[in-house]
Structure formats: structure tokens, C-alpha cells
Amino acid sequence: HVSMGATAVRQAEMIMTHTETIVAIELLAAAQGIEFRRKNGVSKLGQGTAVAYKLVRQHAPFIAEDCYMAPLIEAVRELVHDGAIKRNVETAIAADQ
């Protein structure tokens, strides 16, 4: 019999990287949406959302015009991969309880 474990692990790693990239793109889109809402006078964010937004914006500024987004996506993907967003949001929420 032939073990396919190594192949499965490689595929799982690729799937995780792709998933982190998708989450990073979603976080960037959400941050952009928050900026647009603020321009229309809506600025209140939930506690966890505010922490995540601030962290994303520390690594990826508002995008005012077309640009090459790969570096921004990668910076936010690293936050997802490292667990920084999850840790910071959980810490902020736990401190409030």
C-alpha cells in the first residue's frame, strides 16, 4: 500500500493558506466598508469589530484608488495566520466581561 499522508498534508496546507487569503480579503473589504459608513455618519462599531478594524488598518491603509493589493492582502493574511486578530479580539472582549 502507498501512503498518501504527505500529499494530504501538502494539500491541507495549501487549503489553509487559501482560506487565510480569503479571510484577509474579507477583512480588507469590511475595513473599506467601515470607512465608507463613517463618511456617511455611521461610526459605532462593536468592541471586537473595533479591535479587528484597528489591527487591519495598522497593516493596510484605506484604499482610495486602484492599486496592487497583493502586499496588503498578504499583510492581513499574516495577521490571520499568526492568530493576531483572534487573540486581540478575544483579549478585548474578555477584558470587558
PDB file of N, CA and C in Angstrom:
ATOM      1  N   HIS A   1       0.835  -1.168   0.000  1.00  0.00           N
ATOM      2  CA  HIS A   1       0.000   0.000   0.000  1.00  0.00           C
ATOM      3  C   HIS A   1       0.886   1.239   0.000  1.00  0.00           C
ATOM      4  N   VAL A   2       0.371   2.307  -0.546  1.00  0.00           N
ATOM      5  CA  VAL A   2       1.130   3.552  -0.674  1.00  0.00           C
ATOM      6  C   VAL A   2       0.492   4.601   0.233  1.00  0.00           C
ATOM      7  N   SER A   3       1.327   5.198   1.073  1.00  0.00           N
ATOM      8  CA  SER A   3       0.820   6.239   1.968  1.00  0.00           C
ATOM      9  C   SER A   3       0.643   7.548   1.206  1.00  0.00           C
ATOM     10  N   MET A   4      -0.507   8.138   1.364  1.00  0.00           N
ATOM     11  CA  MET A   4      -0.782   9.428   0.723  1.00  0.00           C
ATOM     12  C   MET A   4      -0.764  10.551   1.759  1.00  0.00           C
ATOM     13  N   GLY A   5      -0.222  10.245   2.943  1.00  0.00           N
ATOM     14  CA  GLY A   5      -0.207  11.219   4.034  1.00  0.00           C
ATOM     15  C   GLY A   5       0.506  12.509   3.679  1.00  0.00           C
ATOM     16  N   ALA A   6       1.683  12.387   3.069  1.00  0.00           N
ATOM     17  CA  ALA A   6       2.453  13.592   2.731  1.00  0.00           C
ATOM     18  C   ALA A   6       1.700  14.456   1.726  1.00  0.00           C
ATOM     19  N   THR A   7       1.085  13.822   0.758  1.00  0.00           N
ATOM     20  CA  THR A   7       0.306  14.561  -0.237  1.00  0.00           C
ATOM     21  C   THR A   7      -0.888  15.240   0.417  1.00  0.00           C
ATOM     22  N   ALA A   8      -1.544  14.535   1.321  1.00  0.00           N
ATOM     23  CA  ALA A   8      -2.702  15.104   2.015  1.00  0.00           C
ATOM     24  C   ALA A   8      -2.304  16.298   2.864  1.00  0.00           C
ATOM     25  N   VAL A   9      -1.152  16.215   3.523  1.00  0.00           N
ATOM     26  CA  VAL A   9      -0.679  17.335   4.346  1.00  0.00           C
ATOM     27  C   VAL A   9      -0.377  18.542   3.473  1.00  0.00           C
ATOM     28  N   ARG A  10       0.284  18.320   2.342  1.00  0.00           N
ATOM     29  CA  ARG A  10       0.578  19.433   1.424  1.00  0.00           C
ATOM     30  C   ARG A  10      -0.702  20.092   0.934  1.00  0.00           C
ATOM     31  N   GLN A  11      -1.678  19.283   0.587  1.00  0.00           N
ATOM     32  CA  GLN A  11      -2.954  19.832   0.126  1.00  0.00           C
ATOM     33  C   GLN A  11      -3.670  20.582   1.248  1.00  0.00           C
ATOM     34  N   ALA A  12      -3.611  20.048   2.463  1.00  0.00           N
ATOM     35  CA  ALA A  12      -4.245  20.721   3.602  1.00  0.00           C
ATOM     36  C   ALA A  12      -3.583  22.071   3.867  1.00  0.00           C
ATOM     37  N   GLU A  13      -2.255  22.128   3.768  1.00  0.00           N
ATOM     38  CA  GLU A  13      -1.545  23.400   3.951  1.00  0.00           C
ATOM     39  C   GLU A  13      -1.952  24.412   2.886  1.00  0.00           C
ATOM     40  N   MET A  14      -2.085  23.949   1.650  1.00  0.00           N
ATOM     41  CA  MET A  14      -2.498  24.833   0.562  1.00  0.00           C
ATOM     42  C   MET A  14      -3.919  25.350   0.806  1.00  0.00           C
ATOM     43  N   ILE A  15      -4.796  24.472   1.256  1.00  0.00           N
ATOM     44  CA  ILE A  15      -6.177  24.871   1.550  1.00  0.00           C
ATOM     45  C   ILE A  15      -6.196  25.898   2.672  1.00  0.00           C
ATOM     46  N   MET A  16      -5.387  25.700   3.713  1.00  0.00           N
ATOM     47  CA  MET A  16      -5.338  26.658   4.822  1.00  0.00           C
ATOM     48  C   MET A  16      -4.836  28.026   4.350  1.00  0.00           C
ATOM     49  N   THR A  17      -3.808  28.036   3.524  1.00  0.00           N
ATOM     50  CA  THR A  17      -3.285  29.304   3.001  1.00  0.00           C
ATOM     51  C   THR A  17      -4.341  30.013   2.162  1.00  0.00           C
ATOM     52  N   HIS A  18      -5.042  29.272   1.330  1.00  0.00           N
ATOM     53  CA  HIS A  18      -6.095  29.871   0.502  1.00  0.00           C
ATOM     54  C   HIS A  18      -7.227  30.407   1.380  1.00  0.00           C
ATOM     55  N   THR A  19      -7.581  29.660   2.420  1.00  0.00           N
ATOM     56  CA  THR A  19      -8.638  30.105   3.332  1.00  0.00           C
ATOM     57  C   THR A  19      -8.216  31.371   4.066  1.00  0.00           C
ATOM     58  N   GLU A  20      -6.973  31.420   4.536  1.00  0.00           N
ATOM     59  CA  GLU A  20      -6.463  32.627   5.195  1.00  0.00           C
ATOM     60  C   GLU A  20      -6.491  33.817   4.241  1.00  0.00           C
ATOM     61  N   THR A  21      -6.170  33.586   2.986  1.00  0.00           N
ATOM     62  CA  THR A  21      -6.200  34.657   1.988  1.00  0.00           C
ATOM     63  C   THR A  21      -7.620  35.166   1.785  1.00  0.00           C
ATOM     64  N   ILE A  22      -8.575  34.259   1.726  1.00  0.00           N
ATOM     65  CA  ILE A  22      -9.978  34.660   1.574  1.00  0.00           C
ATOM     66  C   ILE A  22     -10.428  35.476   2.779  1.00  0.00           C
ATOM     67  N   VAL A  23     -10.066  35.035   3.979  1.00  0.00           N
ATOM     68  CA  VAL A  23     -10.436  35.782   5.191  1.00  0.00           C
ATOM     69  C   VAL A  23      -9.778  37.161   5.173  1.00  0.00           C
ATOM     70  N   ALA A  24      -8.526  37.243   4.733  1.00  0.00           N
ATOM     71  CA  ALA A  24      -7.837  38.535   4.644  1.00  0.00           C
ATOM     72  C   ALA A  24      -8.552  39.476   3.681  1.00  0.00           C
ATOM     73  N   ILE A  25      -8.973  38.959   2.542  1.00  0.00           N
ATOM     74  CA  ILE A  25      -9.707  39.780   1.573  1.00  0.00           C
ATOM     75  C   ILE A  25     -11.022  40.253   2.178  1.00  0.00           C
ATOM     76  N   GLU A  26     -11.706  39.371   2.888  1.00  0.00           N
ATOM     77  CA  GLU A  26     -12.965  39.750   3.551  1.00  0.00           C
ATOM     78  C   GLU A  26     -12.724  40.835   4.600  1.00  0.00           C
ATOM     79  N   LEU A  27     -11.639  40.719   5.364  1.00  0.00           N
ATOM     80  CA  LEU A  27     -11.324  41.734   6.375  1.00  0.00           C
ATOM     81  C   LEU A  27     -11.002  43.077   5.724  1.00  0.00           C
ATOM     82  N   LEU A  28     -10.269  43.056   4.624  1.00  0.00           N
ATOM     83  CA  LEU A  28      -9.980  44.299   3.900  1.00  0.00           C
ATOM     84  C   LEU A  28     -11.258  44.930   3.360  1.00  0.00           C
ATOM     85  N   ALA A  29     -12.137  44.114   2.809  1.00  0.00           N
ATOM     86  CA  ALA A  29     -13.408  44.633   2.294  1.00  0.00           C
ATOM     87  C   ALA A  29     -14.248  45.211   3.425  1.00  0.00           C
ATOM     88  N   ALA A  30     -14.260  44.543   4.567  1.00  0.00           N
ATOM     89  CA  ALA A  30     -15.018  45.042   5.718  1.00  0.00           C
ATOM     90  C   ALA A  30     -14.449  46.369   6.207  1.00  0.00           C
ATOM     91  N   ALA A  31     -13.117  46.472   6.258  1.00  0.00           N
ATOM     92  CA  ALA A  31     -12.488  47.725   6.693  1.00  0.00           C
ATOM     93  C   ALA A  31     -12.836  48.861   5.736  1.00  0.00           C
ATOM     94  N   GLN A  32     -12.822  48.580   4.440  1.00  0.00           N
ATOM     95  CA  GLN A  32     -13.223  49.595   3.457  1.00  0.00           C
ATOM     96  C   GLN A  32     -14.672  50.006   3.690  1.00  0.00           C
ATOM     97  N   GLY A  33     -15.529  49.034   3.925  1.00  0.00           N
ATOM     98  CA  GLY A  33     -16.944  49.320   4.181  1.00  0.00           C
ATOM     99  C   GLY A  33     -17.137  50.187   5.408  1.00  0.00           C
ATOM    100  N   ILE A  34     -16.352  49.915   6.452  1.00  0.00           N
ATOM    101  CA  ILE A  34     -16.432  50.729   7.673  1.00  0.00           C
ATOM    102  C   ILE A  34     -16.062  52.172   7.357  1.00  0.00           C
ATOM    103  N   GLU A  35     -15.015  52.357   6.549  1.00  0.00           N
ATOM    104  CA  GLU A  35     -14.608  53.720   6.164  1.00  0.00           C
ATOM    105  C   GLU A  35     -15.736  54.438   5.418  1.00  0.00           C
ATOM    106  N   PHE A  36     -16.376  53.737   4.495  1.00  0.00           N
ATOM    107  CA  PHE A  36     -17.472  54.351   3.736  1.00  0.00           C
ATOM    108  C   PHE A  36     -18.648  54.691   4.649  1.00  0.00           C
ATOM    109  N   ARG A  37     -18.948  53.816   5.591  1.00  0.00           N
ATOM    110  CA  ARG A  37     -20.043  54.091   6.531  1.00  0.00           C
ATOM    111  C   ARG A  37     -19.714  55.299   7.402  1.00  0.00           C
ATOM    112  N   ARG A  38     -18.458  55.419   7.805  1.00  0.00           N
ATOM    113  CA  ARG A  38     -18.054  56.568   8.631  1.00  0.00           C
ATOM    114  C   ARG A  38     -18.234  57.876   7.871  1.00  0.00           C
ATOM    115  N   LYS A  39     -17.975  57.852   6.582  1.00  0.00           N
ATOM    116  CA  LYS A  39     -18.169  59.053   5.765  1.00  0.00           C
ATOM    117  C   LYS A  39     -19.635  59.455   5.711  1.00  0.00           C
ATOM    118  N   ASN A  40     -20.525  58.489   5.938  1.00  0.00           N
ATOM    119  CA  ASN A  40     -21.965  58.755   5.948  1.00  0.00           C
ATOM    120  C   ASN A  40     -22.512  58.939   7.358  1.00  0.00           C
ATOM    121  N   GLY A  41     -21.627  59.115   8.326  1.00  0.00           N
ATOM    122  CA  GLY A  41     -22.055  59.411   9.682  1.00  0.00           C
ATOM    123  C   GLY A  41     -22.308  58.214  10.576  1.00  0.00           C
ATOM    124  N   VAL A  42     -22.071  57.022  10.105  1.00  0.00           N
ATOM    125  CA  VAL A  42     -22.257  55.820  10.924  1.00  0.00           C
ATOM    126  C   VAL A  42     -20.877  55.355  11.368  1.00  0.00           C
ATOM    127  N   SER A  43     -20.590  55.463  12.666  1.00  0.00           N
ATOM    128  CA  SER A  43     -19.230  55.144  13.094  1.00  0.00           C
ATOM    129  C   SER A  43     -19.150  54.166  14.257  1.00  0.00           C
ATOM    130  N   LYS A  44     -20.257  53.809  14.877  1.00  0.00           N
ATOM    131  CA  LYS A  44     -20.207  52.928  16.037  1.00  0.00           C
ATOM    132  C   LYS A  44     -19.927  51.491  15.605  1.00  0.00           C
ATOM    133  N   LEU A  45     -18.906  50.901  16.228  1.00  0.00           N
ATOM    134  CA  LEU A  45     -18.547  49.515  15.959  1.00  0.00           C
ATOM    135  C   LEU A  45     -18.656  48.714  17.247  1.00  0.00           C
ATOM    136  N   GLY A  46     -18.905  47.438  17.100  1.00  0.00           N
ATOM    137  CA  GLY A  46     -18.862  46.550  18.251  1.00  0.00           C
ATOM    138  C   GLY A  46     -17.439  46.484  18.778  1.00  0.00           C
ATOM    139  N   GLN A  47     -17.297  46.055  20.015  1.00  0.00           N
ATOM    140  CA  GLN A  47     -15.981  46.046  20.649  1.00  0.00           C
ATOM    141  C   GLN A  47     -14.973  45.182  19.886  1.00  0.00           C
ATOM    142  N   GLY A  48     -15.348  43.974  19.548  1.00  0.00           N
ATOM    143  CA  GLY A  48     -14.446  43.094  18.808  1.00  0.00           C
ATOM    144  C   GLY A  48     -14.170  43.597  17.405  1.00  0.00           C
ATOM    145  N   THR A  49     -15.200  44.125  16.763  1.00  0.00           N
ATOM    146  CA  THR A  49     -15.044  44.659  15.411  1.00  0.00           C
ATOM    147  C   THR A  49     -14.085  45.840  15.415  1.00  0.00           C
ATOM    148  N   ALA A  50     -14.192  46.698  16.422  1.00  0.00           N
ATOM    149  CA  ALA A  50     -13.308  47.860  16.515  1.00  0.00           C
ATOM    150  C   ALA A  50     -11.849  47.432  16.655  1.00  0.00           C
ATOM    151  N   VAL A  51     -11.602  46.406  17.453  1.00  0.00           N
ATOM    152  CA  VAL A  51     -10.234  45.909  17.639  1.00  0.00           C
ATOM    153  C   VAL A  51      -9.703  45.317  16.331  1.00  0.00           C
ATOM    154  N   ALA A  52     -10.504  44.496  15.675  1.00  0.00           N
ATOM    155  CA  ALA A  52     -10.086  43.888  14.408  1.00  0.00           C
ATOM    156  C   ALA A  52      -9.839  44.967  13.357  1.00  0.00           C
ATOM    157  N   TYR A  53     -10.737  45.942  13.279  1.00  0.00           N
ATOM    158  CA  TYR A  53     -10.605  47.037  12.314  1.00  0.00           C
ATOM    159  C   TYR A  53      -9.293  47.796  12.535  1.00  0.00           C
ATOM    160  N   LYS A  54      -9.014  48.137  13.787  1.00  0.00           N
ATOM    161  CA  LYS A  54      -7.800  48.894  14.105  1.00  0.00           C
ATOM    162  C   LYS A  54      -6.548  48.106  13.702  1.00  0.00           C
ATOM    163  N   LEU A  55      -6.546  46.820  13.985  1.00  0.00           N
ATOM    164  CA  LEU A  55      -5.394  45.990  13.646  1.00  0.00           C
ATOM    165  C   LEU A  55      -5.214  45.874  12.130  1.00  0.00           C
ATOM    166  N   VAL A  56      -6.299  45.692  11.418  1.00  0.00           N
ATOM    167  CA  VAL A  56      -6.217  45.626   9.953  1.00  0.00           C
ATOM    168  C   VAL A  56      -5.680  46.944   9.407  1.00  0.00           C
ATOM    169  N   ARG A  57      -6.181  48.051   9.914  1.00  0.00           N
ATOM    170  CA  ARG A  57      -5.751  49.366   9.412  1.00  0.00           C
ATOM    171  C   ARG A  57      -4.308  49.691   9.778  1.00  0.00           C
ATOM    172  N   GLN A  58      -3.767  49.079  10.811  1.00  0.00           N
ATOM    173  CA  GLN A  58      -2.350  49.276  11.131  1.00  0.00           C
ATOM    174  C   GLN A  58      -1.456  48.663  10.056  1.00  0.00           C
ATOM    175  N   HIS A  59      -1.976  47.677   9.343  1.00  0.00           N
ATOM    176  CA  HIS A  59      -1.190  46.975   8.329  1.00  0.00           C
ATOM    177  C   HIS A  59      -1.648  47.255   6.899  1.00  0.00           C
ATOM    178  N   ALA A  60      -2.841  47.803   6.757  1.00  0.00           N
ATOM    179  CA  ALA A  60      -3.386  48.066   5.418  1.00  0.00           C
ATOM    180  C   ALA A  60      -4.230  49.338   5.471  1.00  0.00           C
ATOM    181  N   PRO A  61      -3.718  50.440   4.939  1.00  0.00           N
ATOM    182  CA  PRO A  61      -4.466  51.699   4.986  1.00  0.00           C
ATOM    183  C   PRO A  61      -5.675  51.688   4.056  1.00  0.00           C
ATOM    184  N   PHE A  62      -6.504  52.706   4.213  1.00  0.00           N
ATOM    185  CA  PHE A  62      -7.659  52.884   3.336  1.00  0.00           C
ATOM    186  C   PHE A  62      -7.188  52.924   1.888  1.00  0.00           C
ATOM    187  N   ILE A  63      -7.915  52.273   1.020  1.00  0.00           N
ATOM    188  CA  ILE A  63      -7.563  52.220  -0.402  1.00  0.00           C
ATOM    189  C   ILE A  63      -8.458  53.211  -1.140  1.00  0.00           C
ATOM    190  N   ALA A  64      -7.863  54.337  -1.533  1.00  0.00           N
ATOM    191  CA  ALA A  64      -8.633  55.406  -2.166  1.00  0.00           C
ATOM    192  C   ALA A  64      -8.708  55.260  -3.684  1.00  0.00           C
ATOM    193  N   GLU A  65      -7.774  54.523  -4.262  1.00  0.00           N
ATOM    194  CA  GLU A  65      -7.783  54.336  -5.711  1.00  0.00           C
ATOM    195  C   GLU A  65      -7.183  52.979  -6.043  1.00  0.00           C
ATOM    196  N   ASP A  66      -7.327  52.583  -7.293  1.00  0.00           N
ATOM    197  CA  ASP A  66      -6.811  51.284  -7.710  1.00  0.00           C
ATOM    198  C   ASP A  66      -5.340  51.145  -7.343  1.00  0.00           C
ATOM    199  N   CYS A  67      -4.982  49.984  -6.862  1.00  0.00           N
ATOM    200  CA  CYS A  67      -3.588  49.718  -6.520  1.00  0.00           C
ATOM    201  C   CYS A  67      -3.339  48.216  -6.575  1.00  0.00           C
ATOM    202  N   TYR A  68      -2.087  47.860  -6.525  1.00  0.00           N
ATOM    203  CA  TYR A  68      -1.687  46.460  -6.465  1.00  0.00           C
ATOM    204  C   TYR A  68      -1.913  45.996  -5.030  1.00  0.00           C
ATOM    205  N   MET A  69      -2.845  45.102  -4.826  1.00  0.00           N
ATOM    206  CA  MET A  69      -3.287  44.761  -3.474  1.00  0.00           C
ATOM    207  C   MET A  69      -2.600  43.555  -2.857  1.00  0.00           C
ATOM    208  N   ALA A  70      -1.794  42.834  -3.615  1.00  0.00           N
ATOM    209  CA  ALA A  70      -1.165  41.625  -3.077  1.00  0.00           C
ATOM    210  C   ALA A  70      -0.404  41.873  -1.772  1.00  0.00           C
ATOM    211  N   PRO A  71       0.384  42.962  -1.657  1.00  0.00           N
ATOM    212  CA  PRO A  71       1.093  43.182  -0.389  1.00  0.00           C
ATOM    213  C   PRO A  71       0.137  43.442   0.787  1.00  0.00           C
ATOM    214  N   LEU A  72      -0.957  44.139   0.530  1.00  0.00           N
ATOM    215  CA  LEU A  72      -1.934  44.402   1.589  1.00  0.00           C
ATOM    216  C   LEU A  72      -2.639  43.118   2.002  1.00  0.00           C
ATOM    217  N   ILE A  73      -3.017  42.331   1.020  1.00  0.00           N
ATOM    218  CA  ILE A  73      -3.679  41.053   1.309  1.00  0.00           C
ATOM    219  C   ILE A  73      -2.740  40.162   2.111  1.00  0.00           C
ATOM    220  N   GLU A  74      -1.480  40.106   1.712  1.00  0.00           N
ATOM    221  CA  GLU A  74      -0.510  39.262   2.413  1.00  0.00           C
ATOM    222  C   GLU A  74      -0.280  39.748   3.841  1.00  0.00           C
ATOM    223  N   ALA A  75      -0.219  41.059   4.047  1.00  0.00           N
ATOM    224  CA  ALA A  75      -0.027  41.592   5.399  1.00  0.00           C
ATOM    225  C   ALA A  75      -1.181  41.190   6.312  1.00  0.00           C
ATOM    226  N   VAL A  76      -2.392  41.283   5.814  1.00  0.00           N
ATOM    227  CA  VAL A  76      -3.558  40.911   6.621  1.00  0.00           C
ATOM    228  C   VAL A  76      -3.641  39.391   6.755  1.00  0.00           C
ATOM    229  N   ARG A  77      -3.255  38.666   5.714  1.00  0.00           N
ATOM    230  CA  ARG A  77      -3.239  37.198   5.808  1.00  0.00           C
ATOM    231  C   ARG A  77      -2.303  36.741   6.920  1.00  0.00           C
ATOM    232  N   GLU A  78      -1.176  37.423   7.072  1.00  0.00           N
ATOM    233  CA  GLU A  78      -0.242  37.091   8.153  1.00  0.00           C
ATOM    234  C   GLU A  78      -0.886  37.301   9.525  1.00  0.00           C
ATOM    235  N   LEU A  79      -1.696  38.353   9.652  1.00  0.00           N
ATOM    236  CA  LEU A  79      -2.413  38.578  10.915  1.00  0.00           C
ATOM    237  C   LEU A  79      -3.367  37.423  11.209  1.00  0.00           C
ATOM    238  N   VAL A  80      -4.001  36.930  10.169  1.00  0.00           N
ATOM    239  CA  VAL A  80      -4.914  35.788  10.320  1.00  0.00           C
ATOM    240  C   VAL A  80      -4.113  34.536  10.654  1.00  0.00           C
ATOM    241  N   HIS A  81      -3.059  34.287   9.905  1.00  0.00           N
ATOM    242  CA  HIS A  81      -2.234  33.093  10.091  1.00  0.00           C
ATOM    243  C   HIS A  81      -1.627  33.041  11.493  1.00  0.00           C
ATOM    244  N   ASP A  82      -1.099  34.171  11.945  1.00  0.00           N
ATOM    245  CA  ASP A  82      -0.459  34.234  13.262  1.00  0.00           C
ATOM    246  C   ASP A  82      -1.460  34.209  14.411  1.00  0.00           C
ATOM    247  N   GLY A  83      -2.728  34.413  14.105  1.00  0.00           N
ATOM    248  CA  GLY A  83      -3.744  34.439  15.149  1.00  0.00           C
ATOM    249  C   GLY A  83      -3.838  35.777  15.863  1.00  0.00           C
ATOM    250  N   ALA A  84      -3.181  36.807  15.323  1.00  0.00           N
ATOM    251  CA  ALA A  84      -3.150  38.115  15.986  1.00  0.00           C
ATOM    252  C   ALA A  84      -4.539  38.723  16.111  1.00  0.00           C
ATOM    253  N   ILE A  85      -5.332  38.630  15.074  1.00  0.00           N
ATOM    254  CA  ILE A  85      -6.677  39.213  15.128  1.00  0.00           C
ATOM    255  C   ILE A  85      -7.511  38.483  16.169  1.00  0.00           C
ATOM    256  N   LYS A  86      -7.502  37.174  16.124  1.00  0.00           N
ATOM    257  CA  LYS A  86      -8.274  36.369  17.075  1.00  0.00           C
ATOM    258  C   LYS A  86      -7.849  36.674  18.512  1.00  0.00           C
ATOM    259  N   ARG A  87      -6.540  36.678  18.763  1.00  0.00           N
ATOM    260  CA  ARG A  87      -6.020  36.951  20.111  1.00  0.00           C
ATOM    261  C   ARG A  87      -6.444  38.323  20.612  1.00  0.00           C
ATOM    262  N   ASN A  88      -6.259  39.341  19.779  1.00  0.00           N
ATOM    263  CA  ASN A  88      -6.575  40.709  20.194  1.00  0.00           C
ATOM    264  C   ASN A  88      -8.064  40.899  20.441  1.00  0.00           C
ATOM    265  N   VAL A  89      -8.891  40.326  19.587  1.00  0.00           N
ATOM    266  CA  VAL A  89     -10.341  40.438  19.770  1.00  0.00           C
ATOM    267  C   VAL A  89     -10.761  39.706  21.040  1.00  0.00           C
ATOM    268  N   GLU A  90     -10.262  38.493  21.240  1.00  0.00           N
ATOM    269  CA  GLU A  90     -10.619  37.730  22.441  1.00  0.00           C
ATOM    270  C   GLU A  90     -10.165  38.438  23.707  1.00  0.00           C
ATOM    271  N   THR A  91      -8.966  39.029  23.682  1.00  0.00           N
ATOM    272  CA  THR A  91      -8.450  39.758  24.845  1.00  0.00           C
ATOM    273  C   THR A  91      -9.328  40.958  25.162  1.00  0.00           C
ATOM    274  N   ALA A  92      -9.709  41.707  24.145  1.00  0.00           N
ATOM    275  CA  ALA A  92     -10.551  42.893  24.349  1.00  0.00           C
ATOM    276  C   ALA A  92     -11.914  42.512  24.903  1.00  0.00           C
ATOM    277  N   ILE A  93     -12.486  41.451  24.382  1.00  0.00           N
ATOM    278  CA  ILE A  93     -13.811  41.031  24.839  1.00  0.00           C
ATOM    279  C   ILE A  93     -13.738  40.485  26.260  1.00  0.00           C
ATOM    280  N   ALA A  94     -12.695  39.701  26.561  1.00  0.00           N
ATOM    281  CA  ALA A  94     -12.541  39.134  27.905  1.00  0.00           C
ATOM    282  C   ALA A  94     -12.318  40.227  28.939  1.00  0.00           C
ATOM    283  N   ALA A  95     -11.595  41.283  28.564  1.00  0.00           N
ATOM    284  CA  ALA A  95     -11.325  42.382  29.492  1.00  0.00           C
ATOM    285  C   ALA A  95     -12.595  43.135  29.851  1.00  0.00           C
ATOM    286  N   ASP A  96     -13.573  43.092  28.969  1.00  0.00           N
ATOM    287  CA  ASP A  96     -14.823  43.823  29.193  1.00  0.00           C
ATOM    288  C   ASP A  96     -15.819  43.027  30.026  1.00  0.00           C
ATOM    289  N   GLN A  97     -15.584  41.736  30.182  1.00  0.00           N
ATOM    290  CA  GLN A  97     -16.556  40.897  30.898  1.00  0.00           C
ATOM    291  C   GLN A  97     -16.252  40.784  32.361  1.00  0.00           C
TER     292      GLN A  97
END
